[in-house]
Each structure stands twice: as C-alpha cells, then as structure tokens.
Coordinates of C-alpha atoms in Angstrom, one line a residue:
X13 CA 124.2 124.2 108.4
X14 CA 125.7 127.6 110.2
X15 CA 129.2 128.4 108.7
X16 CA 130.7 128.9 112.1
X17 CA 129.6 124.9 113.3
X18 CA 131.7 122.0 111.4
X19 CA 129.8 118.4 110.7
X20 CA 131.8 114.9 110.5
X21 CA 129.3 112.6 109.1
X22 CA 129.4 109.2 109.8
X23 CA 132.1 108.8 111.8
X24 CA 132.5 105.3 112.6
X25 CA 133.3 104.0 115.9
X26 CA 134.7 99.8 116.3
X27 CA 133.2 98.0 119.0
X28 CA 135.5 95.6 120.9
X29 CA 133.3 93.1 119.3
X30 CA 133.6 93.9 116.0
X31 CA 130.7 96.0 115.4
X32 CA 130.7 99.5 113.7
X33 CA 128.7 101.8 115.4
X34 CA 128.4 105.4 113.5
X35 CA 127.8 108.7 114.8
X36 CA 127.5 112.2 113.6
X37 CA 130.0 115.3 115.2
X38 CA 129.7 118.8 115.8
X39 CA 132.1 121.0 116.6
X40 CA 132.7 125.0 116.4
X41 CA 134.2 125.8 112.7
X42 CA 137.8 126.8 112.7
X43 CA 138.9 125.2 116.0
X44 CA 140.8 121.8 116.6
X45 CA 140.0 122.0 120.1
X46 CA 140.5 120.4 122.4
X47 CA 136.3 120.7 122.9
X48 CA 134.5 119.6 125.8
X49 CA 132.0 116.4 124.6
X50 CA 128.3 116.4 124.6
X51 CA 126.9 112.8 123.8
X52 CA 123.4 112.1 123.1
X53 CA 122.6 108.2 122.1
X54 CA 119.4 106.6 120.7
X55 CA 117.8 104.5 118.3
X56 CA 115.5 106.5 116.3
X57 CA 118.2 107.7 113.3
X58 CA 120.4 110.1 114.3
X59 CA 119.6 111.7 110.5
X60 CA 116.1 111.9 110.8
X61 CA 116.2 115.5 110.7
X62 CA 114.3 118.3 109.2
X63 CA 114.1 118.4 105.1
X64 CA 113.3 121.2 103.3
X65 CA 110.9 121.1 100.2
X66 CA 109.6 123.3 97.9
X67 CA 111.1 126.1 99.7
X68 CA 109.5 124.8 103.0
X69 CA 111.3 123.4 106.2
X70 CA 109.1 120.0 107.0
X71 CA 110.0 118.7 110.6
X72 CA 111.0 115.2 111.4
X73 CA 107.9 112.3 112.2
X74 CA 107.7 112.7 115.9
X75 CA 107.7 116.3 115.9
X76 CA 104.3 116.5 113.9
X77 CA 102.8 113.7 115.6
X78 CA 103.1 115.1 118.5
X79 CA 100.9 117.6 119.5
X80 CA 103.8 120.9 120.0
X81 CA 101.7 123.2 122.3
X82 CA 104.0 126.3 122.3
X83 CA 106.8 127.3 119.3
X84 CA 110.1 126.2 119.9
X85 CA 113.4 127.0 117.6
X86 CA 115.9 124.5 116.7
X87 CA 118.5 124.5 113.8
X88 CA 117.9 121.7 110.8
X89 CA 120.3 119.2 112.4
X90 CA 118.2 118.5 115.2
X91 CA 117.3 114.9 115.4
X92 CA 114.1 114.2 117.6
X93 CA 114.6 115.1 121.6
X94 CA 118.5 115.7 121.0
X95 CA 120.1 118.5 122.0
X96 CA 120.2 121.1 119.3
X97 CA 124.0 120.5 117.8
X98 CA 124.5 123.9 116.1
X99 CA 123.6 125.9 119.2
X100 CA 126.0 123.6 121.1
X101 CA 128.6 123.6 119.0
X102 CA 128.7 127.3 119.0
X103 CA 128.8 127.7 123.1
X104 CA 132.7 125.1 122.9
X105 CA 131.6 122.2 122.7
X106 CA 132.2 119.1 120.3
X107 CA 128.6 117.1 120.0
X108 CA 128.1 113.6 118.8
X109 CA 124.8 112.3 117.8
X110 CA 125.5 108.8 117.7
X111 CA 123.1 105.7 116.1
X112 CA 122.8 103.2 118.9
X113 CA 123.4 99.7 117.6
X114 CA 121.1 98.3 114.9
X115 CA 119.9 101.9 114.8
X116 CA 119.9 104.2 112.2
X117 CA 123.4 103.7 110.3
X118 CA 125.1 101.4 113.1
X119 CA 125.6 97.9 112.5
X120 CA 124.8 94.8 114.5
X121 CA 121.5 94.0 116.7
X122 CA 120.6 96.4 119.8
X123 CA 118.8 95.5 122.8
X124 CA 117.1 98.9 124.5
X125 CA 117.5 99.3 128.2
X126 CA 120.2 96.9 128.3
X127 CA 123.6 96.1 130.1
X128 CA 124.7 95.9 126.4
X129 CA 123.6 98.8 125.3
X130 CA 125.7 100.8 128.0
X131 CA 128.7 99.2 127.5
X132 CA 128.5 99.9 123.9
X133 CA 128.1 103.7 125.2
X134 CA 131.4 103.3 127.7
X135 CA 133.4 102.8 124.6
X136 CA 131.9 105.4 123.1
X137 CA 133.0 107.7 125.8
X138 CA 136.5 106.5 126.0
X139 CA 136.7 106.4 122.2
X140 CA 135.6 110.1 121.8
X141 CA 137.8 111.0 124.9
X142 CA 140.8 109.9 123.3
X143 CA 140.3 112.0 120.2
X144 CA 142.6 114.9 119.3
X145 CA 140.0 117.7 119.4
X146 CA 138.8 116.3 122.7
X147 CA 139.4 117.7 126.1
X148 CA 138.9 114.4 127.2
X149 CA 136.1 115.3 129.7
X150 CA 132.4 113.8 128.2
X151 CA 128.7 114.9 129.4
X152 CA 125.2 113.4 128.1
X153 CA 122.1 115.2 127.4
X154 CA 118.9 114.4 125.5
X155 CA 115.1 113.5 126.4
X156 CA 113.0 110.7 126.7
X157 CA 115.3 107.9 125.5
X158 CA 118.5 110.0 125.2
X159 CA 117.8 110.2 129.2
X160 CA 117.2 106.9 129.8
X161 CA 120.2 105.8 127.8
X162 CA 122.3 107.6 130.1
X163 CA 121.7 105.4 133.6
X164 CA 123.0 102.9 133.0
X165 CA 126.2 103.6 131.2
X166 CA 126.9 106.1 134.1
X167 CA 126.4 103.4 136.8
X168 CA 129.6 101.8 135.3
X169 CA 131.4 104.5 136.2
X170 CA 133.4 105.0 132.6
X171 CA 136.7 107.4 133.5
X172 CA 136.2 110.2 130.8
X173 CA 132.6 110.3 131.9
X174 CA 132.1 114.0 134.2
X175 CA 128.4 114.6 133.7
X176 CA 124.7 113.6 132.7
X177 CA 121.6 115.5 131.9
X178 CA 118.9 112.8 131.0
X179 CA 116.2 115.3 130.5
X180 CA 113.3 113.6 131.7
X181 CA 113.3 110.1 131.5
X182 CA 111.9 107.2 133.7
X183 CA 114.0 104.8 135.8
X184 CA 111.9 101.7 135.8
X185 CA 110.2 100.6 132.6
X186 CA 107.3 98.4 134.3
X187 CA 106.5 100.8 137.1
X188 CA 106.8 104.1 135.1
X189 CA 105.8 103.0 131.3
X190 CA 104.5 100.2 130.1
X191 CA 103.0 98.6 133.9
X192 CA 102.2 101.6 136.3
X193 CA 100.5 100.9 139.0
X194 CA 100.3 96.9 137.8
X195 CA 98.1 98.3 134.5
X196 CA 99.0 97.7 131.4
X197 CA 99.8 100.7 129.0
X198 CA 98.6 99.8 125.8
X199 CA 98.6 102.9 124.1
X200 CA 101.9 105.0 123.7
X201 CA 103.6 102.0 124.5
X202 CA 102.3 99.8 121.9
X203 CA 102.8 103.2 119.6
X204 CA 106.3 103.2 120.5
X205 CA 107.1 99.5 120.2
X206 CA 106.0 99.6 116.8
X207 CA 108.0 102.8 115.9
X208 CA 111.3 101.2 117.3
X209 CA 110.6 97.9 115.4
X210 CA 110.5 99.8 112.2
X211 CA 113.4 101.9 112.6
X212 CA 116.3 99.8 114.4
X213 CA 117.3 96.2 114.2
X214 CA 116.6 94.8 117.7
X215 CA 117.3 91.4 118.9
X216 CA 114.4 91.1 121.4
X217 CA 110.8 92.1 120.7
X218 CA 109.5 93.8 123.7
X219 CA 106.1 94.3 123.0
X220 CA 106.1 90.2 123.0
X221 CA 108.1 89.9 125.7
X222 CA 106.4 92.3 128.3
X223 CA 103.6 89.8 127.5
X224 CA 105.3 87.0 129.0
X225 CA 106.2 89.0 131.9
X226 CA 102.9 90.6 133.2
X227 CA 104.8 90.9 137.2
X228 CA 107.7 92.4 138.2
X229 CA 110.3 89.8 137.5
X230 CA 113.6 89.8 137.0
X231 CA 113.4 90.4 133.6
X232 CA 111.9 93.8 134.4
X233 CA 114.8 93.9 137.1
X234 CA 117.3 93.8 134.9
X235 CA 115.8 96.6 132.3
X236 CA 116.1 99.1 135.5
X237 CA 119.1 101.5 135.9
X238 CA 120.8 100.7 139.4
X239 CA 120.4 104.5 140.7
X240 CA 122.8 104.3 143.8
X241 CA 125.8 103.7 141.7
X242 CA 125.4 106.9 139.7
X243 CA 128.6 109.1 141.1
X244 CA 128.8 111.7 138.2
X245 CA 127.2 115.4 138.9
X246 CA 123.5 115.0 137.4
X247 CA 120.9 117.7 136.3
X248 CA 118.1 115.7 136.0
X249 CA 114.7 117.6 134.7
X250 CA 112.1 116.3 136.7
X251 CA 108.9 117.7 135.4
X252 CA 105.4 117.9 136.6
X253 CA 103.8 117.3 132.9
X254 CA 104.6 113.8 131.7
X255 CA 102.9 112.2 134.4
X256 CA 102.2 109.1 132.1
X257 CA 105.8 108.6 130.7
X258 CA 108.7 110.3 132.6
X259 CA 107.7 112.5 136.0
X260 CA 107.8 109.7 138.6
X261 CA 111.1 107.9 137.0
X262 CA 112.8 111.1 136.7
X263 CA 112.1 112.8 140.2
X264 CA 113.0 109.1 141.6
X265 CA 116.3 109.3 140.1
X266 CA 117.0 112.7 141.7
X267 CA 116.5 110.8 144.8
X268 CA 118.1 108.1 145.0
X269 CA 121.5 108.8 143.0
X270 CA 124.4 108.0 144.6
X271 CA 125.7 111.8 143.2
X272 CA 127.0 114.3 145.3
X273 CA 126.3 116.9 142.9
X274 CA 122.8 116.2 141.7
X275 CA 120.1 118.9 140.6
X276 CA 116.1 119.3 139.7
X277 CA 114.6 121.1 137.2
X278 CA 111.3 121.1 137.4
X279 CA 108.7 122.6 135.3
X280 CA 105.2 121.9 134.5
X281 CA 105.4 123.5 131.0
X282 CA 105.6 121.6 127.3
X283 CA 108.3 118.9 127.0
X284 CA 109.8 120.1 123.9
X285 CA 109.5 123.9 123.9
X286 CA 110.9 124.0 127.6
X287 CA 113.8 121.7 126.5
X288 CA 115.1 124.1 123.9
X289 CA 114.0 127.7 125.6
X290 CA 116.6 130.4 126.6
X291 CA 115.7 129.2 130.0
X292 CA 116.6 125.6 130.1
X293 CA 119.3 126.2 127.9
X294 CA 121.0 128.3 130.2
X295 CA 120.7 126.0 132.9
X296 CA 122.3 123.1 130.9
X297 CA 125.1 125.7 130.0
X298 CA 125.8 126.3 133.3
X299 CA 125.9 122.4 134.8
X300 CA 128.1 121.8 131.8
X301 CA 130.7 124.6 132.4
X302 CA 131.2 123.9 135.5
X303 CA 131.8 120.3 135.5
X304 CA 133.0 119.4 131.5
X305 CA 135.0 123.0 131.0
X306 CA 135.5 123.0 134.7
X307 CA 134.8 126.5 134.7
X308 CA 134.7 129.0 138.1
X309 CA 130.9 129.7 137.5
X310 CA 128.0 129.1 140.4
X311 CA 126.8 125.5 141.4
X312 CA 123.1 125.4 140.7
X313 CA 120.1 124.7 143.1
X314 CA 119.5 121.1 144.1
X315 CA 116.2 121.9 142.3
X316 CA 114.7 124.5 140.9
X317 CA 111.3 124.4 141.8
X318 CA 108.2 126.4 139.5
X319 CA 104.9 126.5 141.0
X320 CA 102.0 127.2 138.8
X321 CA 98.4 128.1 139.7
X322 CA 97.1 127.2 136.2
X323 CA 98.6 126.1 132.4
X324 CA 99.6 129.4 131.4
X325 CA 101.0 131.0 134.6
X326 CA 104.2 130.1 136.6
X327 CA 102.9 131.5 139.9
X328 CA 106.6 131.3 141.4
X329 CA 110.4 129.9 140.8
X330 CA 112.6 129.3 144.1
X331 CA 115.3 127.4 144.9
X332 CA 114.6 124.1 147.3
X333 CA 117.1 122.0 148.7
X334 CA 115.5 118.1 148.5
X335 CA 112.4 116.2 147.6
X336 CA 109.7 116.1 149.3
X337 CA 110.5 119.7 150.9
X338 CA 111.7 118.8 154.5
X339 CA 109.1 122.0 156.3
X340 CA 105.9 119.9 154.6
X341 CA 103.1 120.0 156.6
X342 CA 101.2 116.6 155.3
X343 CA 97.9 116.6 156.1
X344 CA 94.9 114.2 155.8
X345 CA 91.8 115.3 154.0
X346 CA 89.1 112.6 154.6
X347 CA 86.6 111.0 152.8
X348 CA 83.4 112.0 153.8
X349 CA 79.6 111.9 152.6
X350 CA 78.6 114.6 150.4
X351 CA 81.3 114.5 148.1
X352 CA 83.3 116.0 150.9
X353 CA 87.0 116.1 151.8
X354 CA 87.7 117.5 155.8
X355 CA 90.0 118.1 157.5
X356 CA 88.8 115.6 160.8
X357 CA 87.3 111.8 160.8
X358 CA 83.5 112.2 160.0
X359 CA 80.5 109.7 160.8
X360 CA 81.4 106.1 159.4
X361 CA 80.0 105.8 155.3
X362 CA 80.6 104.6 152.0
X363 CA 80.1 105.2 148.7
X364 CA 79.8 103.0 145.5
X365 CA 80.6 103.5 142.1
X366 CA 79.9 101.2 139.1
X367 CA 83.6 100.4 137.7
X368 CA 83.2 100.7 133.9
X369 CA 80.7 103.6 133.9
X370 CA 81.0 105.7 137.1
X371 CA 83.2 107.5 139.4
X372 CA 83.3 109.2 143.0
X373 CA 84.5 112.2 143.3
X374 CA 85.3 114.4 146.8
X375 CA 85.8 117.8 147.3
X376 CA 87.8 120.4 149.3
X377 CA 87.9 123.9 149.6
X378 CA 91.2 126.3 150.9
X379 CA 90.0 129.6 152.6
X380 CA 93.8 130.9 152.5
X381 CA 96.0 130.7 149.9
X382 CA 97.6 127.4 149.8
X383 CA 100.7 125.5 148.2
X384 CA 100.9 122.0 147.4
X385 CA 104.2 121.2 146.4
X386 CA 105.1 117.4 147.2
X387 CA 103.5 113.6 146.0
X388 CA 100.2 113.0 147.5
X389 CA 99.3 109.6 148.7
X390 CA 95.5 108.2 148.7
X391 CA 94.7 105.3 151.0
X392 CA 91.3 103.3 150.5
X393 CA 89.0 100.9 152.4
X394 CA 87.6 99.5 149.8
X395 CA 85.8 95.8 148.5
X396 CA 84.4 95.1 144.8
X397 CA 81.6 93.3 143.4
X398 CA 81.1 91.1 140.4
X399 CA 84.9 92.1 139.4
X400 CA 87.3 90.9 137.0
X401 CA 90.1 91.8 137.5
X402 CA 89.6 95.3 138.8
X403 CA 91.3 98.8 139.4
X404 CA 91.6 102.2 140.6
X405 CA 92.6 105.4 138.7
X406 CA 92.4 108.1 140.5
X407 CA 92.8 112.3 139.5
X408 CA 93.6 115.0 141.3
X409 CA 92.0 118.2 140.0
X410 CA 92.1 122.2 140.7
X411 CA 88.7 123.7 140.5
X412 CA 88.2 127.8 140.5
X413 CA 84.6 129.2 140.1
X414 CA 83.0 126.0 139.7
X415 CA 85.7 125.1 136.8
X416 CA 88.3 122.5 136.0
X417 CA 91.5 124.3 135.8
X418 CA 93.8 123.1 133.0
X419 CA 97.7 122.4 133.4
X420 CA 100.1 120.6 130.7
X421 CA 100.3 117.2 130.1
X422 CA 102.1 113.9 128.4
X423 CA 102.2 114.7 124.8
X424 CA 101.4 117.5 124.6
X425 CA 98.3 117.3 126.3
X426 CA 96.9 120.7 127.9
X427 CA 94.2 120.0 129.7
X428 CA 95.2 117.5 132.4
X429 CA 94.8 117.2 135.8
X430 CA 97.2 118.1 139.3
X431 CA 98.3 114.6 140.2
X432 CA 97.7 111.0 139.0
X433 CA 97.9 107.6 139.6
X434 CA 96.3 103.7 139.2
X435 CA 96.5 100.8 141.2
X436 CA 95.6 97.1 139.7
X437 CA 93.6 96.0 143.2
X438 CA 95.4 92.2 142.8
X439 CA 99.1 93.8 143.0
X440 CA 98.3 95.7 146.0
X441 CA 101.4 94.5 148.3
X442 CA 103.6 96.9 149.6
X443 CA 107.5 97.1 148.8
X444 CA 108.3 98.1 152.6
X445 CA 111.7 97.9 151.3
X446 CA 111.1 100.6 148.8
X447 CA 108.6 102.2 150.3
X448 CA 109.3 105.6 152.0
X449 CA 106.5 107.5 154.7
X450 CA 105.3 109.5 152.0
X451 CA 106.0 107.6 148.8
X452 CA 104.4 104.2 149.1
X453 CA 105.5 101.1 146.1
X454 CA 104.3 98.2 145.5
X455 CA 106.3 94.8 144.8
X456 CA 104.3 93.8 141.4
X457 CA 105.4 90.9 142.4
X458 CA 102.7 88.8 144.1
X459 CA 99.2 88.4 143.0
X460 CA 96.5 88.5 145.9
X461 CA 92.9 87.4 145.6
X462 CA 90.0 90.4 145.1
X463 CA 87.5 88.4 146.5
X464 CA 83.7 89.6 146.5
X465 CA 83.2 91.5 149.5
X466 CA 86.5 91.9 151.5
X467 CA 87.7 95.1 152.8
X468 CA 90.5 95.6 151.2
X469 CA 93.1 98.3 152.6
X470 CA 94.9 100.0 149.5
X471 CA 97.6 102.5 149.3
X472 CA 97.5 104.4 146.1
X473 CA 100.8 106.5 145.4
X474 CA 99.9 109.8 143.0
X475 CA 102.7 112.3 141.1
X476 CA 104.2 114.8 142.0
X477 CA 103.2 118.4 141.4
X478 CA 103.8 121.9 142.2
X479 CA 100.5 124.3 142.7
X480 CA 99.0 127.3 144.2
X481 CA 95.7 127.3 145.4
X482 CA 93.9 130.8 145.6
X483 CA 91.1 131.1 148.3
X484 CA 88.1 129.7 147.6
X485 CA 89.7 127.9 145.7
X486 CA 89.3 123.9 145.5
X487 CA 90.7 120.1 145.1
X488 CA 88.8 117.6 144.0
X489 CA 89.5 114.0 144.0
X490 CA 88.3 111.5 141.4
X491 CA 88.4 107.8 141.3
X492 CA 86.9 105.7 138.8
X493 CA 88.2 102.3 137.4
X494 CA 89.2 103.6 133.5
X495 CA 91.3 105.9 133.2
X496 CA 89.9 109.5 133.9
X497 CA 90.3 111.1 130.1
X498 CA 89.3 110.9 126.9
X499 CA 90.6 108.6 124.5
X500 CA 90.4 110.7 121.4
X501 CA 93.2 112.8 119.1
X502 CA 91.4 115.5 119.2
X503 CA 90.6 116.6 122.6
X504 CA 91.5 113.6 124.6
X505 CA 95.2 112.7 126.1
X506 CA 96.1 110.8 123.2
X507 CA 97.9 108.3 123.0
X508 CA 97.7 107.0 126.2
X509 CA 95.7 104.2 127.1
X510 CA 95.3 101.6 130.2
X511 CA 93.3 98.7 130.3
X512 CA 90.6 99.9 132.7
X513 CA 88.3 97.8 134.9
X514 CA 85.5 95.2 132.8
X515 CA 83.2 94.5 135.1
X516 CA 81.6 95.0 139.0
X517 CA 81.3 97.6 141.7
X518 CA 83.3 99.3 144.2
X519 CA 82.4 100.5 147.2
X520 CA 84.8 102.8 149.6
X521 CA 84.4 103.2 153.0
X522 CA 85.2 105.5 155.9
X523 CA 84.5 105.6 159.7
X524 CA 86.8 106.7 162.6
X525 CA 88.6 104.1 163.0
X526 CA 89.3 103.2 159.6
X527 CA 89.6 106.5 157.3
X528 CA 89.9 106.8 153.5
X529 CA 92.4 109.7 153.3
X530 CA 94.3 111.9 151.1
X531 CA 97.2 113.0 152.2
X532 CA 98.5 116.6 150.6
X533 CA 101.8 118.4 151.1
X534 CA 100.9 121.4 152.5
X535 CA 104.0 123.9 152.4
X536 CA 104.1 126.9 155.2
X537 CA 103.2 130.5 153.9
X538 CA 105.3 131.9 155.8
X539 CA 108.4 129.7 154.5
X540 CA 107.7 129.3 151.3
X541 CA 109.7 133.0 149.9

C-alpha cells in the first residue's frame, strides 16, 4: 500500500433489509475530505488481489487466465477490471470497492443483472453520499461486470448519483453474451457461469436457467438495462475488440441513452492494458472532474474515434460527433461469381457450401485509400439442405499482399478479424421496432420453419469497427456455419465457443433483382481530417 493512500477495510454497509453488504475505501492519506466518490461493484471478491510470495508479486486468477497481450501497471490493491484505487485515491478522490451481495465478504443471496441488485447499489450511493469525508457527489467506473452493474442502478435515477463510466460492458445478456445472433455461447459463458457459482452466493443459477429460456422472453427482458432512462453524463468505452462479449452492447448504450452528456471511447487495442494506460486514464480523469469535482475543465468529444489499419498501428484519432458518422457513404458490394464482391448487380448465380466443413468467401479490392468506420450489414438469399437446425457466421477480414491482417480481439485474442456476426436461420424475424436503416435486430422471439429448399431472405447485422484500407488493399467476406476460428488455447480465440451448424448445405444466391449484399460504411476522404 502507498503511504500517501488510506484503506478502510471492511466497511460495512446495512441494507434496508437487513443485509450487511461490505466494501473496501480509498481515500488520499491525511485528508478528511470531503472527496468526490468513485464506486466500482461486482461479485468476484473485492480482495482478490495480487499476493506476493517468495519475494514475487503473483497477479489475481483472471489476470493469468487471460491471455494480457501488452504490459499494463496497476498497484497491489487492484481487484480484477476495477479501477486501480491507489492511483485514484491520489488524483482526490475517495474509492469504494464494494462486494455485491453474496459476493466476496457481503452477506445474503445476489441475483446478477437484476432489479435487486441495483437497488442494493442506490443505497450504496446514498449511504456513501452521506459520509463525512464525502462531497456527496458519486461516479462509477469499472469493466466488464463493473460496467454492466452500473445500468441499471443509474436508470433509477439515485440523487447523489452525477456520473457513470461502465468501461465496456454489454446492454442485453441474450443478444450480446450468452445468445447472439439466436446461438448459443457455450464457451466463455459456460466459463463464466461456473466462476460466479464458485465465488458468490447466488439465488438463481443462470447457466440452468438460460436453458429454459432458449427465446427472447421476458425473462431475458427483465435482465436488460432500460437505456432511455439513463440521465447522468456517461463515458462509455465502446471498443472495436470484444466483439464476442462487450462491443455491440456498449456502442448500443451510447446510442440510445437518455443522457445529454454522453461520450465514446473507442479503441481497438487490449481490454486491460488500454483500461489502465496514461491515455484512458486521462480521459476518465477528465469526465470525472468535470462532472463529480465539478471542475471548469473541457467537455470531451461525443466519441473519440481511433482508426487502425492493422493490430499494432493506430492509423488516426479524431473527434466524431454520433454513431454511425452522419457523412457515411453506405455502399453495396455484391455477391458475385468468382469469389467476387462489385460494386454493381452481376449475372444471376449461387454458390454452395457444405455447413460443417466449408465456407464461401468474396472478395473486394480498394484502388484509393479507403475508411470504413461504421456497422456493416450483410443480407442473404439463401435456402439449406438436409439441415438441422442451421446457421450463418460470417467474418469480415482485411487482406494486404495476399495476407490476412491481424487486429485485437475478445480475450486477448490478436489475431481476429474486422467485423463479425451469426445468425440462427430459424430466428430470422426482424425487430422493425428496434431495428434502425443501418443496424438491423431481430426479435428472438418467434421461431420460423427452415424448410428444405426455400429462399430464405436473411439480414445478418456485423460489429462495428474502425479501419483504413491502403490501395490495393482488400476485404474479404467469409461465411461458414461454425464459427470462423480456431477453438484452441493456444492459437485459437479461446474461450469462445457457439454451437455451429450439424448438418446440410447452403446455397446463396444472387441475380438483379434479388442481390446478396454487403453493405460497408464508406467515410469521405476528403472529410475525414
């Protein structure tokens, strides 16, 4: 521990109910405030920490499962994806690390994602607003859970509550984690299922429950953060490498808050070293001294975008306004024989793949530097044969001199593709409620026949990304029915897993009147500086 930073251990907090939740607070040595608040809230143990033996530091479980791409510093009271509490403690602020119910030391039973949950967290706030070396103003930060903890508890509006920074985290569990696209996620889900099992007391098993629930119902319904009534300024980091866990939910809840103030930071770099960089950090900073210290310093972007042409090089960072960019050029790139993707309809054809073994893959070439900075959306005449059951995954890859080009990925995973996304064929009906020109979703609520044969018409929504194209440089556009990459710890995008198409055929078709298209966000050249 520093000598300038102060730690309360176990401080306990009494729920209205009866229940003792505890927490763990920060705050700079030598000062009774009053301290702005910084609140992070999970169930994984707030004191699972790093422990130092035999002369050597040994980081906490997750951070040596998880594969840690690029070096990142953090004191010895980090807990995992919490804001570091040391380095906090020393910018002002008091920080609380607190053990959600029937995690870590907190009594009672929790339920994750729930109603309960935040209103647990509201008297949190108020309790810690209240205290003598508050200042009575209260922010969240954290990532993964420690993001998605904070939805929902800011929908209810609590009084001492000024500002949130859920550092990517998805906004609907069956569409973003454990059901996207309709496929089940059996790989890092089931992982983390287990993991929060063993470490909290929980009154409702999910991994059974999600089982009984294979549609959208409204038991899903009532797991997912109402985004509109969010009013509290939000940074929200909505990054372009967690396409299998947090990208979509996070850049959907920079749309659709009801938040006047409300920021992006995007990034396509890794999850944990950008989170506690110099750069991210001093964004954070900022956001929370001007809305918990209430502070005279700038108001950020709406988004800070970063555009990278491959893993290892940011290409550009500019400041955009909204999401997708207003000046986007879409364009449809069609299927085409040959492998081809053009720019116009081509002769009517069809190609057929073999859904457990095979893809089909199309290709497209830029002669002019190109950016392609937005969601891309595929749409499919397509019918199956001999099929149980089947689906579509579908990649989006950057190819340079006849090469894949690598970008960062969900845990930790370096070489993954532009843009991504899956569609369970049976749970193809639209949401035209939800559904936007550019940003198609489905209902999951309705299962229609795949019958042998049938043109089926098939919107396929893919994630967002930010990437420069060089010319002669190319996209390509797989579609296969498994998922694209390698299950394996070694090399392959571990843990992920969906359950991928058994059996049959599927054959896509094209002709004038009824394309197969991709549609790209093309932005301007000569708007893009």
């Amino acid at each position: 521990m520093a000598a300038d930073v102060k730690k309360d251990e176990d401080v306990p907090v009494k729920m209205r109910d009866g229940v003792t939740l505890r927490l763990n607070l920060f705050r700079p040595a030598g000062t009774d405030g009053p301290l702005p608040v910084l609140l992070s809230a999970h169930p994984y143990g707030k004191d699972s920490v790093a422990k130092k033996k035999r002369g050597k530091w040994s980081l906490n479980p997750q951070f040596r499962i998880m594969n840690q791409p690029a070096p990142l510093r953090i004191s010895n009271q980090t807990s995992w994806e919490a804001p570091d509490p040391v380095w906090w403690a020393q910018q002002g602020f008091a920080v609380i690390n607190l053990d959600t119910r029937g995690g870590g030391h907190s009594e009672g039973r929790g339920d994750l994602l729930s109603d309960e949950e935040a209103d647990d967290l509201s008297q949190v706030i108020a309790w810690a607003a209240e205290q003598s070396w508050s200042s009575g103003r209260v922010g969240m930060l954290g990532v993964s859970y420690l993001a998605l903890s904070q939805y929902k508890v800011a929908a209810l509006n609590p009084p001492a509550l000024k500002a949130i920074c859920p550092w990517e985290g998805f906004t609907d569990a069956y569409r973003d984690f454990f059901t996207p696209g309709g496929v089940v996620e059996n790989g890092f889900a089931r992982v983390w299922l287990f993991l929060t099992n063993r470490v909290a007391k929980l009154n409702i098993n999910l991994a059974v429950e999600r089982k009984k629930h294979p549609l959208r119902d409204e038991w899903w319904e009532k797991l997912t953060p109402d985004l509109s009534k969010i009013t509290v300024p939000i940074l929200e980091c909505t990054s372009f490498s967690d396409d299998n866990l947090h990208s979509v939910g996070s850049m959907r809840a920079f749309q659709n808050v009801g938040s006047v103030h409300r920021h992006a930071y995007t990034h396509r770099g890794p999850k944990w070293a950008t989170f506690y960089g110099e750069q991210a950090r001093a964004h954070q900073l900022q956001f929370f001294d001007r809305h918990l210290r209430e502070k005279d310093v700038s108001e950020l972007p709406a988004m800070r975008l970063e555009i990278r042409d491959r893993l290892d090089h940011i290409a550009e960072v500019r400041d955009e306004q909204e999401w997708p960019l207003a000046r986007t050029d879409w364009r449809r790139l069609h299927l085409s024989r040959d492998g081809r993707l053009t720019e116009s309809p081509t002769k009517p054809g069809s190609v057929s793949f073999d859904l457990k073994r095979n893809a089909a893959s199309f290709e497209y070439r830029f002669d002019e530097e190109t950016e392609l900075s937005g969601p891309m959306t595929l749409r499919l005449q397509v019918s199956t044969e001999q099929a149980a059951d089947p689906r579509l995954f579908v990649g989006v890859e950057k190819w340079s001199q006849s090469k894949p080009v690598s970008f960062e990925g969900s845990y930790g995973y370096g070489r993954d593709s532009i843009a991504q996304g899956r569609l369970r064929l049976a749970l193809r009906e639209l949401d035209t409620a939800l559904s936007t020109p550019h940003q198609p979703e489905h209902t999951f609520r309705t299962l229609q026949p795949v019958r042998d044969g049938e043109q089926m018409e098939v919107l396929i929504p893919l994630s967002s990304s930010a990437t420069l194209f060089h010319s002669g440089e190319s996209i390509r556009l797989v579609i296969a029915g498994r998922y694209l990459q390698p299950r394996n710890p070694l090399f392959g995008h571990f843990p992920t897993h969906y359950e991928p198409s058994k059996t049959g055929k599927a054959t896509i078709t094209w002709n004038p009147n009824r394309p197969s298209t991709l549609e790209i966000p093309v932005i301007p050249p000569k708007l893009r500086g």
